[in-house]
JSON list of C-alpha atoms in Angstrom, two decimals:
[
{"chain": "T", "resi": 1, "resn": "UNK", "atom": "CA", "xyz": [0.00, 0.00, 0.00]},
{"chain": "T", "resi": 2, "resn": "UNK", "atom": "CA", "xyz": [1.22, 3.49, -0.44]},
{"chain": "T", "resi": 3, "resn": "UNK", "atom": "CA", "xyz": [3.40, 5.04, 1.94]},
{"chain": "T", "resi": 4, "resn": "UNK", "atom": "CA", "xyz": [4.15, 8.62, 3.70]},
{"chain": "T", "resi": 5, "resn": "UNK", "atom": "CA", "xyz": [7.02, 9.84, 4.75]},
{"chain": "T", "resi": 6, "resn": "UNK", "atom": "CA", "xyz": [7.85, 13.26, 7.14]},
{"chain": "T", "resi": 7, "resn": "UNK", "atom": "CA", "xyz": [10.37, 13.84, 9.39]},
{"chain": "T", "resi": 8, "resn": "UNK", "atom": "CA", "xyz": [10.07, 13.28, 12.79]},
{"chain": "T", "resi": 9, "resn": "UNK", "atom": "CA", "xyz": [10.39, 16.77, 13.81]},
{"chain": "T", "resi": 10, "resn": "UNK", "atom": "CA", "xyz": [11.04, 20.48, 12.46]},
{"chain": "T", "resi": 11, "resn": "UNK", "atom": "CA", "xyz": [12.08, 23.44, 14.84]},
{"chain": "T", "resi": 12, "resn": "UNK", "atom": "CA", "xyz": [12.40, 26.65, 13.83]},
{"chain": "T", "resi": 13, "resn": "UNK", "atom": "CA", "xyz": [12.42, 30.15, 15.25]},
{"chain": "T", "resi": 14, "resn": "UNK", "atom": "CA", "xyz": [9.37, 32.51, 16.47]},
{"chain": "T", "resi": 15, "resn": "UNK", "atom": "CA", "xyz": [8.91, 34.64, 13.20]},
{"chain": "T", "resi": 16, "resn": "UNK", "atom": "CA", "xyz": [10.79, 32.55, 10.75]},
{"chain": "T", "resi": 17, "resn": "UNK", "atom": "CA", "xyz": [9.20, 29.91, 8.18]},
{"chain": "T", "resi": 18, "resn": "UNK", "atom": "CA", "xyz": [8.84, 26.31, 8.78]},
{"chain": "T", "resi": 19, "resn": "UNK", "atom": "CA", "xyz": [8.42, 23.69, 6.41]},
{"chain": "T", "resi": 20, "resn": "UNK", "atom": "CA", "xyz": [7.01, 20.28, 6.78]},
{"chain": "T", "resi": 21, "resn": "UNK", "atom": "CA", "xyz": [7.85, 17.74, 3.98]},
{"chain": "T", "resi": 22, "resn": "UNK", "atom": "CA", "xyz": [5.50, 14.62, 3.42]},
{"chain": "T", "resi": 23, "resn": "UNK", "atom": "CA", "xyz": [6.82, 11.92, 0.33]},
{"chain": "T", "resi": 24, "resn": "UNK", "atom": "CA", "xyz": [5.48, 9.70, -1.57]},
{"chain": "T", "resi": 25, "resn": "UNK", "atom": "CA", "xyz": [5.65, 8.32, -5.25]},
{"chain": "T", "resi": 26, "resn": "UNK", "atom": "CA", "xyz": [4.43, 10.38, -7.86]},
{"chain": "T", "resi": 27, "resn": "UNK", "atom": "CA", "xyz": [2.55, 12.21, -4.25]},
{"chain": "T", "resi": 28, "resn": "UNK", "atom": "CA", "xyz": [2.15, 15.19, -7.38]},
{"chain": "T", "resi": 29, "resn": "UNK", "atom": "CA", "xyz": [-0.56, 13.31, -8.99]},
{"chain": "T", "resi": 30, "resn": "UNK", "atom": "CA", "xyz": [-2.81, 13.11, -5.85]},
{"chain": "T", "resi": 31, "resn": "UNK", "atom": "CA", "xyz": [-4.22, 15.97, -3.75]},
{"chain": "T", "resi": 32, "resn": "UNK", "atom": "CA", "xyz": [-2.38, 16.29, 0.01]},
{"chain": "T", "resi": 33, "resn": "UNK", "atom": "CA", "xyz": [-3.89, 17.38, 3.11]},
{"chain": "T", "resi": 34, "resn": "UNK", "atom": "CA", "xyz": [-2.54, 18.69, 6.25]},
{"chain": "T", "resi": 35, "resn": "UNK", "atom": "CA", "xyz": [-3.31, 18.36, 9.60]},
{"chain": "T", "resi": 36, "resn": "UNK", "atom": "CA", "xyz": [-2.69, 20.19, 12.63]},
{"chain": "T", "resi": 37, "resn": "UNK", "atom": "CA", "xyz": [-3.07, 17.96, 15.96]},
{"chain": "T", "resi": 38, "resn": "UNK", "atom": "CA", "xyz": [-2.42, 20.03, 19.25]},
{"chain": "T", "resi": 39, "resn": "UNK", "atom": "CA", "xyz": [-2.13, 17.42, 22.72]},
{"chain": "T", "resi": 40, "resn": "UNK", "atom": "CA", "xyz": [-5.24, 16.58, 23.55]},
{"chain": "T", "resi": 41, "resn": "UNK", "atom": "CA", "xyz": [-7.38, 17.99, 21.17]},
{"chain": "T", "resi": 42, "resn": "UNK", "atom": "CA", "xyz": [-8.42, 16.20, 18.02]},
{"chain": "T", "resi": 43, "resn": "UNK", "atom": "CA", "xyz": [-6.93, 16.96, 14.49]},
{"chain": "T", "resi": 44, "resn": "UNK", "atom": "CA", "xyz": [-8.05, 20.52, 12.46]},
{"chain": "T", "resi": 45, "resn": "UNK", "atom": "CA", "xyz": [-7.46, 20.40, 8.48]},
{"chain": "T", "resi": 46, "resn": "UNK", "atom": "CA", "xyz": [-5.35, 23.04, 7.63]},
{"chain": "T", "resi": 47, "resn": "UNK", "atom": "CA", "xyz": [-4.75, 22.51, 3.56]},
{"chain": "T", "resi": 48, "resn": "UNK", "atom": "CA", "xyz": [-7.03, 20.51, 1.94]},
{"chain": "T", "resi": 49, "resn": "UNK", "atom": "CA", "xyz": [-6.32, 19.81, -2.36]},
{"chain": "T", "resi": 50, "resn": "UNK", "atom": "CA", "xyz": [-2.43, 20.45, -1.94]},
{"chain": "T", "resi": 51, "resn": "UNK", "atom": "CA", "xyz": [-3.04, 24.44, -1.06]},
{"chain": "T", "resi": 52, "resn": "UNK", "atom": "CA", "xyz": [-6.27, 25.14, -0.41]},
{"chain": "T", "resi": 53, "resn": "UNK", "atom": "CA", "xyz": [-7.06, 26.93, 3.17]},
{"chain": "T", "resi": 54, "resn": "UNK", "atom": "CA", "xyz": [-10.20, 26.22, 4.78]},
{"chain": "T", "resi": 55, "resn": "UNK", "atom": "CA", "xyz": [-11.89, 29.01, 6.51]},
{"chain": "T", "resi": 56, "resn": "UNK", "atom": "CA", "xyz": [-10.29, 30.48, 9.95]},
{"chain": "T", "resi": 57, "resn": "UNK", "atom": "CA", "xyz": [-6.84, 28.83, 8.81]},
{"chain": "T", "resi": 58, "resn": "UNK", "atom": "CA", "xyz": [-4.34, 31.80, 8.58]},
{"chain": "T", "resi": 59, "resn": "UNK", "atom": "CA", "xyz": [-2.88, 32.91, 5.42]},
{"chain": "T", "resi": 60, "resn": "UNK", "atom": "CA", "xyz": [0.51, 31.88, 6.89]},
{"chain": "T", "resi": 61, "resn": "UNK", "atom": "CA", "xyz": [-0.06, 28.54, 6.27]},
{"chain": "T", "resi": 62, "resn": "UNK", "atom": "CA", "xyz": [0.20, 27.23, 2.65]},
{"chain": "T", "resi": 63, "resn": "UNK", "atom": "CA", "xyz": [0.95, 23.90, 0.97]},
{"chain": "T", "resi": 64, "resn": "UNK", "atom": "CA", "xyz": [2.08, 22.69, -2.67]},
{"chain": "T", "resi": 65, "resn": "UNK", "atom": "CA", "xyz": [2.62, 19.08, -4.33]},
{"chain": "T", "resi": 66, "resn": "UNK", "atom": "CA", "xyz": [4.91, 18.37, -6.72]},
{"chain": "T", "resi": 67, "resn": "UNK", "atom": "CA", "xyz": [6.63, 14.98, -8.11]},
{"chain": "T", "resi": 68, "resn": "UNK", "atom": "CA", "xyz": [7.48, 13.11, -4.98]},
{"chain": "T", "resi": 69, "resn": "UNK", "atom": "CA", "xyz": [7.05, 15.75, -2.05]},
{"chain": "T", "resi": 70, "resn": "UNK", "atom": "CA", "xyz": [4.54, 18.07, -0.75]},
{"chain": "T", "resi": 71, "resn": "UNK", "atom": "CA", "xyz": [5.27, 20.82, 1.12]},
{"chain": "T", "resi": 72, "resn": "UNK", "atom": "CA", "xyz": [3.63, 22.23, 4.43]},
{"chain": "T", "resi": 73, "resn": "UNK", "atom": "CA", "xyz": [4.92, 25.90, 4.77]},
{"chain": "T", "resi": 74, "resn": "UNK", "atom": "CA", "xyz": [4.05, 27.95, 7.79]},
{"chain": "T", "resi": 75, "resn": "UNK", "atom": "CA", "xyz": [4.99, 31.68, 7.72]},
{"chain": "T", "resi": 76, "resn": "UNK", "atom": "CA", "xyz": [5.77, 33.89, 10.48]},
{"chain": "T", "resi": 77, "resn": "UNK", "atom": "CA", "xyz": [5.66, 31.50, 13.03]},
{"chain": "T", "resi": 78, "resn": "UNK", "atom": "CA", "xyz": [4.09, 31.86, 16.09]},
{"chain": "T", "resi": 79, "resn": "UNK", "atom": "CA", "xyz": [4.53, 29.53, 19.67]},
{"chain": "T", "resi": 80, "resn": "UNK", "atom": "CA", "xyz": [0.64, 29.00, 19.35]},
{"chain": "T", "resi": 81, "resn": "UNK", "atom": "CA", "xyz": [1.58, 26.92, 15.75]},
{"chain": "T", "resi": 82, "resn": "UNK", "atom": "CA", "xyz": [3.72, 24.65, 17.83]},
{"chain": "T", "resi": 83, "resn": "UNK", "atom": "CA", "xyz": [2.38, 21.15, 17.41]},
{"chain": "T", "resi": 84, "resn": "UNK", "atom": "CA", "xyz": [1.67, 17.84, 15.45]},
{"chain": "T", "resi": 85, "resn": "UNK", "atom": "CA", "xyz": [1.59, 17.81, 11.81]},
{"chain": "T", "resi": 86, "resn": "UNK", "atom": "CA", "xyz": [-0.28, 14.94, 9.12]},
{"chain": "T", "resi": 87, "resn": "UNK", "atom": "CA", "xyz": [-0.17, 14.89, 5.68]},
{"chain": "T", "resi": 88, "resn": "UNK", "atom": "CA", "xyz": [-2.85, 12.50, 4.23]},
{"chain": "T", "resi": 89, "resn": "UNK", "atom": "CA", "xyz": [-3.95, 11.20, 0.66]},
{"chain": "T", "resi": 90, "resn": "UNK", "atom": "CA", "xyz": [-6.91, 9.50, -0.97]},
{"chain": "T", "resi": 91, "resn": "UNK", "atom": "CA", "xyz": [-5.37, 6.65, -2.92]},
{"chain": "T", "resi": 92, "resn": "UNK", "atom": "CA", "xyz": [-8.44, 6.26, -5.32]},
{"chain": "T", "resi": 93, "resn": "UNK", "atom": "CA", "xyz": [-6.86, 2.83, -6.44]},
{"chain": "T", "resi": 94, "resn": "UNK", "atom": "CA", "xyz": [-6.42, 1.18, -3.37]},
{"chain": "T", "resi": 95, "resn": "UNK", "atom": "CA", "xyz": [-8.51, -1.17, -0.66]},
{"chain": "T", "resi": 96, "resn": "UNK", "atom": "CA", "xyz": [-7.14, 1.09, 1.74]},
{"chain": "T", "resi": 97, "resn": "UNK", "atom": "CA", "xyz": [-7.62, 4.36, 0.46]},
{"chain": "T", "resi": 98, "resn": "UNK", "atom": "CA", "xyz": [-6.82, 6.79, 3.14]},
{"chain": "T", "resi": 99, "resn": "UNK", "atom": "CA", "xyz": [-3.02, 6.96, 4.37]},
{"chain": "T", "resi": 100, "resn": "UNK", "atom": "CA", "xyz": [-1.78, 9.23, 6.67]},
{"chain": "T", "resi": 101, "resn": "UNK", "atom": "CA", "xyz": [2.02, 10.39, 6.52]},
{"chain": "T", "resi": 102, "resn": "UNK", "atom": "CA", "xyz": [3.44, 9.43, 10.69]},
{"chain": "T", "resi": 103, "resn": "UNK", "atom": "CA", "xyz": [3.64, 13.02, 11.71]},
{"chain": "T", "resi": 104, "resn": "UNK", "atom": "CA", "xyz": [5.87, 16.14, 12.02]},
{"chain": "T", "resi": 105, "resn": "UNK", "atom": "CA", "xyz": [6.11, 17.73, 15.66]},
{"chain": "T", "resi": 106, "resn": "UNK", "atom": "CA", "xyz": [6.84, 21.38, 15.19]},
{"chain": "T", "resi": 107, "resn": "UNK", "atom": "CA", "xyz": [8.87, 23.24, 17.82]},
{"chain": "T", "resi": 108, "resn": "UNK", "atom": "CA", "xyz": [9.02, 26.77, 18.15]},
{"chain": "T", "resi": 109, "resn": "UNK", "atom": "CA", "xyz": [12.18, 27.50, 19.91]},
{"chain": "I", "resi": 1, "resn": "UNK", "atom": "CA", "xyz": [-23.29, 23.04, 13.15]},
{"chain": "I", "resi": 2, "resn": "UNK", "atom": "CA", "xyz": [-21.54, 19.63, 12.36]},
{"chain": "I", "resi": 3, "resn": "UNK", "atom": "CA", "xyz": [-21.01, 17.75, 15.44]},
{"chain": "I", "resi": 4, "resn": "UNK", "atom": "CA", "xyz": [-19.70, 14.35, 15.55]},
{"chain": "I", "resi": 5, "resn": "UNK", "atom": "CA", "xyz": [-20.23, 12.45, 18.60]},
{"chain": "I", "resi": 6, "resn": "UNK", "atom": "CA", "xyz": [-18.11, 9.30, 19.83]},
{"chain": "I", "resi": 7, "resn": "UNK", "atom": "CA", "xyz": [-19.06, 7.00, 22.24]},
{"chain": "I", "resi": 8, "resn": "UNK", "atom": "CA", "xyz": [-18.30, 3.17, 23.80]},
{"chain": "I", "resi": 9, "resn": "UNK", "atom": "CA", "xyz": [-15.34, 3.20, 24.31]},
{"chain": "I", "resi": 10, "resn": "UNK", "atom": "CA", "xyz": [-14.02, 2.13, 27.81]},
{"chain": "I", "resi": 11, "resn": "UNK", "atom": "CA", "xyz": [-11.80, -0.70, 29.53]},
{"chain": "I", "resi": 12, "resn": "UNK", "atom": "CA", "xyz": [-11.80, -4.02, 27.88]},
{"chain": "I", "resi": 13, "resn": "UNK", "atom": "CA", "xyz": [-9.68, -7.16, 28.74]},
{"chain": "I", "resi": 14, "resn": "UNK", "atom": "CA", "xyz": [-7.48, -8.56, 25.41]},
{"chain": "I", "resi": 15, "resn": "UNK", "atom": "CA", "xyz": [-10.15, -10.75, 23.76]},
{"chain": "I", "resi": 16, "resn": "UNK", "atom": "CA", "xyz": [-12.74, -8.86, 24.32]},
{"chain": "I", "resi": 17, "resn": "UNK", "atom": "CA", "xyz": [-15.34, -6.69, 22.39]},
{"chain": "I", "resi": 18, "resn": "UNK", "atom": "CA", "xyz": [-16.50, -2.91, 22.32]},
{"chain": "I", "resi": 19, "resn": "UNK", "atom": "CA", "xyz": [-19.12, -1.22, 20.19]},
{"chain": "I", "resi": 20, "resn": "UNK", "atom": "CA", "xyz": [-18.34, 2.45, 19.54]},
{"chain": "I", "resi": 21, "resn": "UNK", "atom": "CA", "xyz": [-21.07, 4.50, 18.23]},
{"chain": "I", "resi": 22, "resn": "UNK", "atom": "CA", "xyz": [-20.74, 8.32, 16.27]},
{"chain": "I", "resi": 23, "resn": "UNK", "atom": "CA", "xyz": [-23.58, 10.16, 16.40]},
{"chain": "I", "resi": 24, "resn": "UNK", "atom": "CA", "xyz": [-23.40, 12.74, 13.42]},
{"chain": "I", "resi": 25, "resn": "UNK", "atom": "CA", "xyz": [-25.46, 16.01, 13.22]},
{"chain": "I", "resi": 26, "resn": "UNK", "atom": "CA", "xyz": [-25.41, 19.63, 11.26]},
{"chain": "I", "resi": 27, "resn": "UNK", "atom": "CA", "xyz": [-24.81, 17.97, 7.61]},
{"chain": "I", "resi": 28, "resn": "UNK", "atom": "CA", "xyz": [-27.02, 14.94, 5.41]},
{"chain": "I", "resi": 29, "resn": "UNK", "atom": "CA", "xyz": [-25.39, 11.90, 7.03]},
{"chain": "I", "resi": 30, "resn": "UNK", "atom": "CA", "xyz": [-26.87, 9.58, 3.88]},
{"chain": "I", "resi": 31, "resn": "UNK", "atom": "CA", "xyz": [-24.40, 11.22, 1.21]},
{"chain": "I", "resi": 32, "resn": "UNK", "atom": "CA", "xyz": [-21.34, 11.24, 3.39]},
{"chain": "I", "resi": 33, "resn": "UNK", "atom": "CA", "xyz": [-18.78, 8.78, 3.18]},
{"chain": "I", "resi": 34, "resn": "UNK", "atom": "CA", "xyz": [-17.68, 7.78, 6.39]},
{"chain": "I", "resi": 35, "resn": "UNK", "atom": "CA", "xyz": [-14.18, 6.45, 7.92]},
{"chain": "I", "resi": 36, "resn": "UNK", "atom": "CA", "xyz": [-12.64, 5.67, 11.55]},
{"chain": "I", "resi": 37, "resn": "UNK", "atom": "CA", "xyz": [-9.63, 6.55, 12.68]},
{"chain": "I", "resi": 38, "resn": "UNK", "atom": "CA", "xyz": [-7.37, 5.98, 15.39]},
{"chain": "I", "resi": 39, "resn": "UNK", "atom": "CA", "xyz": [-4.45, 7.03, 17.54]},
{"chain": "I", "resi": 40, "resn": "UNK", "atom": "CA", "xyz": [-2.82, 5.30, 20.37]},
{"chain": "I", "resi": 41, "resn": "UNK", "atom": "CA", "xyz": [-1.10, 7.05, 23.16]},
{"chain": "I", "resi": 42, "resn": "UNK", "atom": "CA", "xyz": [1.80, 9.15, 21.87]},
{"chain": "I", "resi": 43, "resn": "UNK", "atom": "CA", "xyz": [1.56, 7.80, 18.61]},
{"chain": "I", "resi": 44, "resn": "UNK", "atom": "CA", "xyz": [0.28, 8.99, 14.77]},
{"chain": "I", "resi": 45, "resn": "UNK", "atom": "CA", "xyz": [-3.07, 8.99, 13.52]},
{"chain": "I", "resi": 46, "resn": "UNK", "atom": "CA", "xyz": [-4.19, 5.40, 11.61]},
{"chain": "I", "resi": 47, "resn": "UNK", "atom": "CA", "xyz": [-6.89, 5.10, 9.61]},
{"chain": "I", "resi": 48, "resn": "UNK", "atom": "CA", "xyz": [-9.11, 2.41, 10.75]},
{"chain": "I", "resi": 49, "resn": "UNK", "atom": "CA", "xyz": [-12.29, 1.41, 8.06]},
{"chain": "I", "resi": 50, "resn": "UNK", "atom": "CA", "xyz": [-14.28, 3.27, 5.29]},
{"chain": "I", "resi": 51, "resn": "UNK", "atom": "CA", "xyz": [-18.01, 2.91, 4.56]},
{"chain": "I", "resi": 52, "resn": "UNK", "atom": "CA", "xyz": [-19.43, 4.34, 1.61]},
{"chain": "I", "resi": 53, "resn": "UNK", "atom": "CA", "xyz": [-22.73, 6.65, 1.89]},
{"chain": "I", "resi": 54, "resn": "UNK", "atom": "CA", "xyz": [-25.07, 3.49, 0.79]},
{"chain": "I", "resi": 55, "resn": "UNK", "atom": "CA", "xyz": [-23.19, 1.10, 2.85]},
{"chain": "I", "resi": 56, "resn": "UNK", "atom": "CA", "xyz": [-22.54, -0.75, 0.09]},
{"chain": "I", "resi": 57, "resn": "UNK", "atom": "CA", "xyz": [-18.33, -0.49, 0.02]},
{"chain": "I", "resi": 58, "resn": "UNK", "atom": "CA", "xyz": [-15.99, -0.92, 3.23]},
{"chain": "I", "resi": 59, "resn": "UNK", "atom": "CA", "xyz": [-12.84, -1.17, 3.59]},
{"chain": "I", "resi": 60, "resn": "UNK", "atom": "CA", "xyz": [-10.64, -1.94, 6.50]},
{"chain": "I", "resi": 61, "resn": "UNK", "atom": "CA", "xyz": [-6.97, -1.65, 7.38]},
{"chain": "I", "resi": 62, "resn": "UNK", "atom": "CA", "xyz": [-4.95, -4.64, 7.34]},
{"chain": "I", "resi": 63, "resn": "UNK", "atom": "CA", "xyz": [-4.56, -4.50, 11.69]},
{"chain": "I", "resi": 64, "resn": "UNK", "atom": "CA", "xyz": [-8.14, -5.00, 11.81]},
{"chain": "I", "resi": 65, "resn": "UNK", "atom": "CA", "xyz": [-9.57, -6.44, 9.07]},
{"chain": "I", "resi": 66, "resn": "UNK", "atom": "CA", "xyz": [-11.81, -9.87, 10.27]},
{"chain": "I", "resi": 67, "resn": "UNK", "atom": "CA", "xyz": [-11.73, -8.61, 13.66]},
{"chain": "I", "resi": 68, "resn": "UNK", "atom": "CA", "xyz": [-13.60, -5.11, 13.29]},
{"chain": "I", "resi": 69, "resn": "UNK", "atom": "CA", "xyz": [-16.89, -4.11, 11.34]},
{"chain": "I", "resi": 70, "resn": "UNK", "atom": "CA", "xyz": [-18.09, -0.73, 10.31]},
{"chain": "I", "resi": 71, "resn": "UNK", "atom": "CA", "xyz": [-21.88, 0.23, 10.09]},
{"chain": "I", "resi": 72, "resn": "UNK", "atom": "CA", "xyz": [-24.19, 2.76, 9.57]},
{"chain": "I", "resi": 73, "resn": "UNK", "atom": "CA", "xyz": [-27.89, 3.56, 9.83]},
{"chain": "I", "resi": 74, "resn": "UNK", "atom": "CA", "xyz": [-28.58, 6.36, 7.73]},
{"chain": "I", "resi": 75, "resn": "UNK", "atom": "CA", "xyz": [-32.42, 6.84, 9.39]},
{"chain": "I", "resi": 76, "resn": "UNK", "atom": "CA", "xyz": [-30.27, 7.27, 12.46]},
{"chain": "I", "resi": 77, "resn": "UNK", "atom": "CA", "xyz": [-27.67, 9.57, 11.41]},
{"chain": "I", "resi": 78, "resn": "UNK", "atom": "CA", "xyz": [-25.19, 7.07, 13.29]},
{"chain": "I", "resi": 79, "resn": "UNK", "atom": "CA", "xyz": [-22.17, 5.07, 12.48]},
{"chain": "I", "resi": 80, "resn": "UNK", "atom": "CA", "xyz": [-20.50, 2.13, 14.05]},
{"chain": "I", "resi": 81, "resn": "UNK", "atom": "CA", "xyz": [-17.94, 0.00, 14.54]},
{"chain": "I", "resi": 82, "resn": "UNK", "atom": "CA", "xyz": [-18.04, -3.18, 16.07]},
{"chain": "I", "resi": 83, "resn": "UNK", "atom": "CA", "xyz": [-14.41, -4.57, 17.74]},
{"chain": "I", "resi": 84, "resn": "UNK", "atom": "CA", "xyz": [-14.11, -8.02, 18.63]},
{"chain": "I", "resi": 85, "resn": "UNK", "atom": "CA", "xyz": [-10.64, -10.33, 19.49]},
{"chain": "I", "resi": 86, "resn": "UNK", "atom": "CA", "xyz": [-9.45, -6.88, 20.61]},
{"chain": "I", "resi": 87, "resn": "UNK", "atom": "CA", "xyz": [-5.67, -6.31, 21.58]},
{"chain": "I", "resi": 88, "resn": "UNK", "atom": "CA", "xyz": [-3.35, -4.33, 23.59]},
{"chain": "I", "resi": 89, "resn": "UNK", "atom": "CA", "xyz": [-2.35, -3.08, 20.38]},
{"chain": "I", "resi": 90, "resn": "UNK", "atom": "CA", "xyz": [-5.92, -1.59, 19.60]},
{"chain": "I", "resi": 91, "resn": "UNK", "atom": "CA", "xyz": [-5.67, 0.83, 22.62]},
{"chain": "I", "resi": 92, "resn": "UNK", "atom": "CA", "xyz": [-6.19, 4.44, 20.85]},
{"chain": "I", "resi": 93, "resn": "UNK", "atom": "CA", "xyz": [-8.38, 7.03, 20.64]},
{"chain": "I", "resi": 94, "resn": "UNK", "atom": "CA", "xyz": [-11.24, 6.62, 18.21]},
{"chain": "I", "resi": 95, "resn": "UNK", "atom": "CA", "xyz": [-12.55, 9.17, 15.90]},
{"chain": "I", "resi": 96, "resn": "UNK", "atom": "CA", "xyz": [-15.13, 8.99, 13.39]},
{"chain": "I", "resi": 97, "resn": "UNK", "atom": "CA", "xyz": [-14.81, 11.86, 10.68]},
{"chain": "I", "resi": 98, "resn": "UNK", "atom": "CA", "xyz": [-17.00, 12.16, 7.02]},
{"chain": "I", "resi": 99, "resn": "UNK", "atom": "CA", "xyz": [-14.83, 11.92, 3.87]},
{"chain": "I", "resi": 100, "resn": "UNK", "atom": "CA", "xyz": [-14.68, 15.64, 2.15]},
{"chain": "I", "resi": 101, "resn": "UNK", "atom": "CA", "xyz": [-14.19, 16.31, -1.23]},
{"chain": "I", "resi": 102, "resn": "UNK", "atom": "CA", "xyz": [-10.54, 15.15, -2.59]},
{"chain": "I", "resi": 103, "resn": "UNK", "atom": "CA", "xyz": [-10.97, 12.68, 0.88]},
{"chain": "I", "resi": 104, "resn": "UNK", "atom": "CA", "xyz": [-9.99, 14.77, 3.34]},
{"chain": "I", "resi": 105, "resn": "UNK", "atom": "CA", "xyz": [-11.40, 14.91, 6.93]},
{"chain": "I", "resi": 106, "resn": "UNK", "atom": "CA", "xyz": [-12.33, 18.45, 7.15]},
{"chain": "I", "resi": 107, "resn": "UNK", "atom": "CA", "xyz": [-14.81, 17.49, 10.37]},
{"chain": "I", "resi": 108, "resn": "UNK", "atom": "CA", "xyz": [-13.83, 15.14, 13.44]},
{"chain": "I", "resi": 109, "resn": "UNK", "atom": "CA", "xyz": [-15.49, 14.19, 16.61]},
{"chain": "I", "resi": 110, "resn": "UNK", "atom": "CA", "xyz": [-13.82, 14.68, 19.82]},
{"chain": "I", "resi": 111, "resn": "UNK", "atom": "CA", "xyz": [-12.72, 11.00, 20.04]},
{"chain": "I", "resi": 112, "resn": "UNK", "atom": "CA", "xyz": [-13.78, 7.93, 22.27]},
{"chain": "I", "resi": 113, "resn": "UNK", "atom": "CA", "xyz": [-11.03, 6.34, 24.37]},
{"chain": "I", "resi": 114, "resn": "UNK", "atom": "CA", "xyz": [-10.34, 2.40, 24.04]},
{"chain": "I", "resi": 115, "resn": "UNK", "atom": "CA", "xyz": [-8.43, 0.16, 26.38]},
{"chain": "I", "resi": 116, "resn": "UNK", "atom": "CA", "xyz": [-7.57, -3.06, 26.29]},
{"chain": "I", "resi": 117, "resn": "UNK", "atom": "CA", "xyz": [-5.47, -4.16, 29.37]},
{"chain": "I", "resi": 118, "resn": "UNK", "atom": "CA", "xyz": [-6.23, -6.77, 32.01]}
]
């Protein structure tokens, strides 16, 4: 089955730009979302169809998908963007169509 | 308002079985796919099963598959999952959450906590 790969962790300063890396093969040819997971609380969809923002998600956060990576970027980071991160496909052509990337924590130093 | 509602979970010896429930509100449950998903202590999130809007497609994940059964009564707005031969290893925090266009999870419930210890 298909498989999703992110670092274990990404720390970067208050202000500066973080960015979250999910692979996959040929990950360009299917849409990517993210997730943001805080402790305790359950998961909130931050991009949905590679870079698409629901509403209430800041502009800070974008995404884009290209041959084997997508990209989580988060702009002018705050402490209050410290936490979990999932990147997640539909794989159309599988029996197990939803796969979830094992997570990014974010640290804000 | 969508609200997704989990509940059933509890404390269950290895072997045992659990019936977890989602009561779903705010949107027209009958054209929503449907999909659980889990996450153990200090671990990732793992998808769990998929249920089409009819009912008439499921799929499961290979650590549950012939062990676990998804449901759903569309006249009750309500979907299920029934977990039998349970294992340590199927300790987690279940959520149930409707497939969005593209099959994202742009709604979750707050999650209904399973553990199997004796």
């Amino acid at each position: 089955s298909y498989v999703l790969t992110q670092p274990p962790s990404v720390s970067v300063a208050p202000g500066k730009t973080a960015r979250i890396t999910c692979g996959g093969n040929n990950i360009g040819s299917k849409s990517v979302h993210w997730y943001q997971q805080k402790p305790g609380q359950a998961p909130v969809l931050v991009i949905y169809y590679d870079s698409d923002r629901p509403s209430g998600i800041p502009e800070r956060f974008s995404g884009s998908n290209s041959g084997n990576t997508a990209t989580l970027t988060i702009s002018r980071v705050e402490a209050g963007d410290e936490a979990d991160y999932y990147c997640q496909v539909w794989d159309s052509s599988s029996d197990h169509p939803v796969v979830f990337g094992g997570g990014t924590k974010l640290t804000v130093l | 308002e969508v609200q997704l509602v989990e509940s059933g979970g509890g404390l269950v010896q290895p072997g045992g079985s659990l019936r977890l429930s989602c009561a779903a509100s705010g949107f027209t449950f009958s054209s929503y796919e449907m999909n659980w998903v889990r996450q153990a202590p200090g671990k990732g999130l793992e998808w769990v099963s998929y249920i089409s809007s009819s009912g008439s497609t499921i799929y499961y994940a290979d650590s549950v598959k012939g062990r676990f059964t998804i449901s759903r009564d569309n006249a009750k707005n309500s979907l299920y999952l029934q977990m039998n031969s349970l294992r340590a290893e199927d300790t987690a925090v279940y959520y149930c959450a409707p497939s969005a266009a593209g099959g994202g999870f742009d709604y979750w419930g707050q999650g209904t906590l399973v553990t199997v210890s004796s």
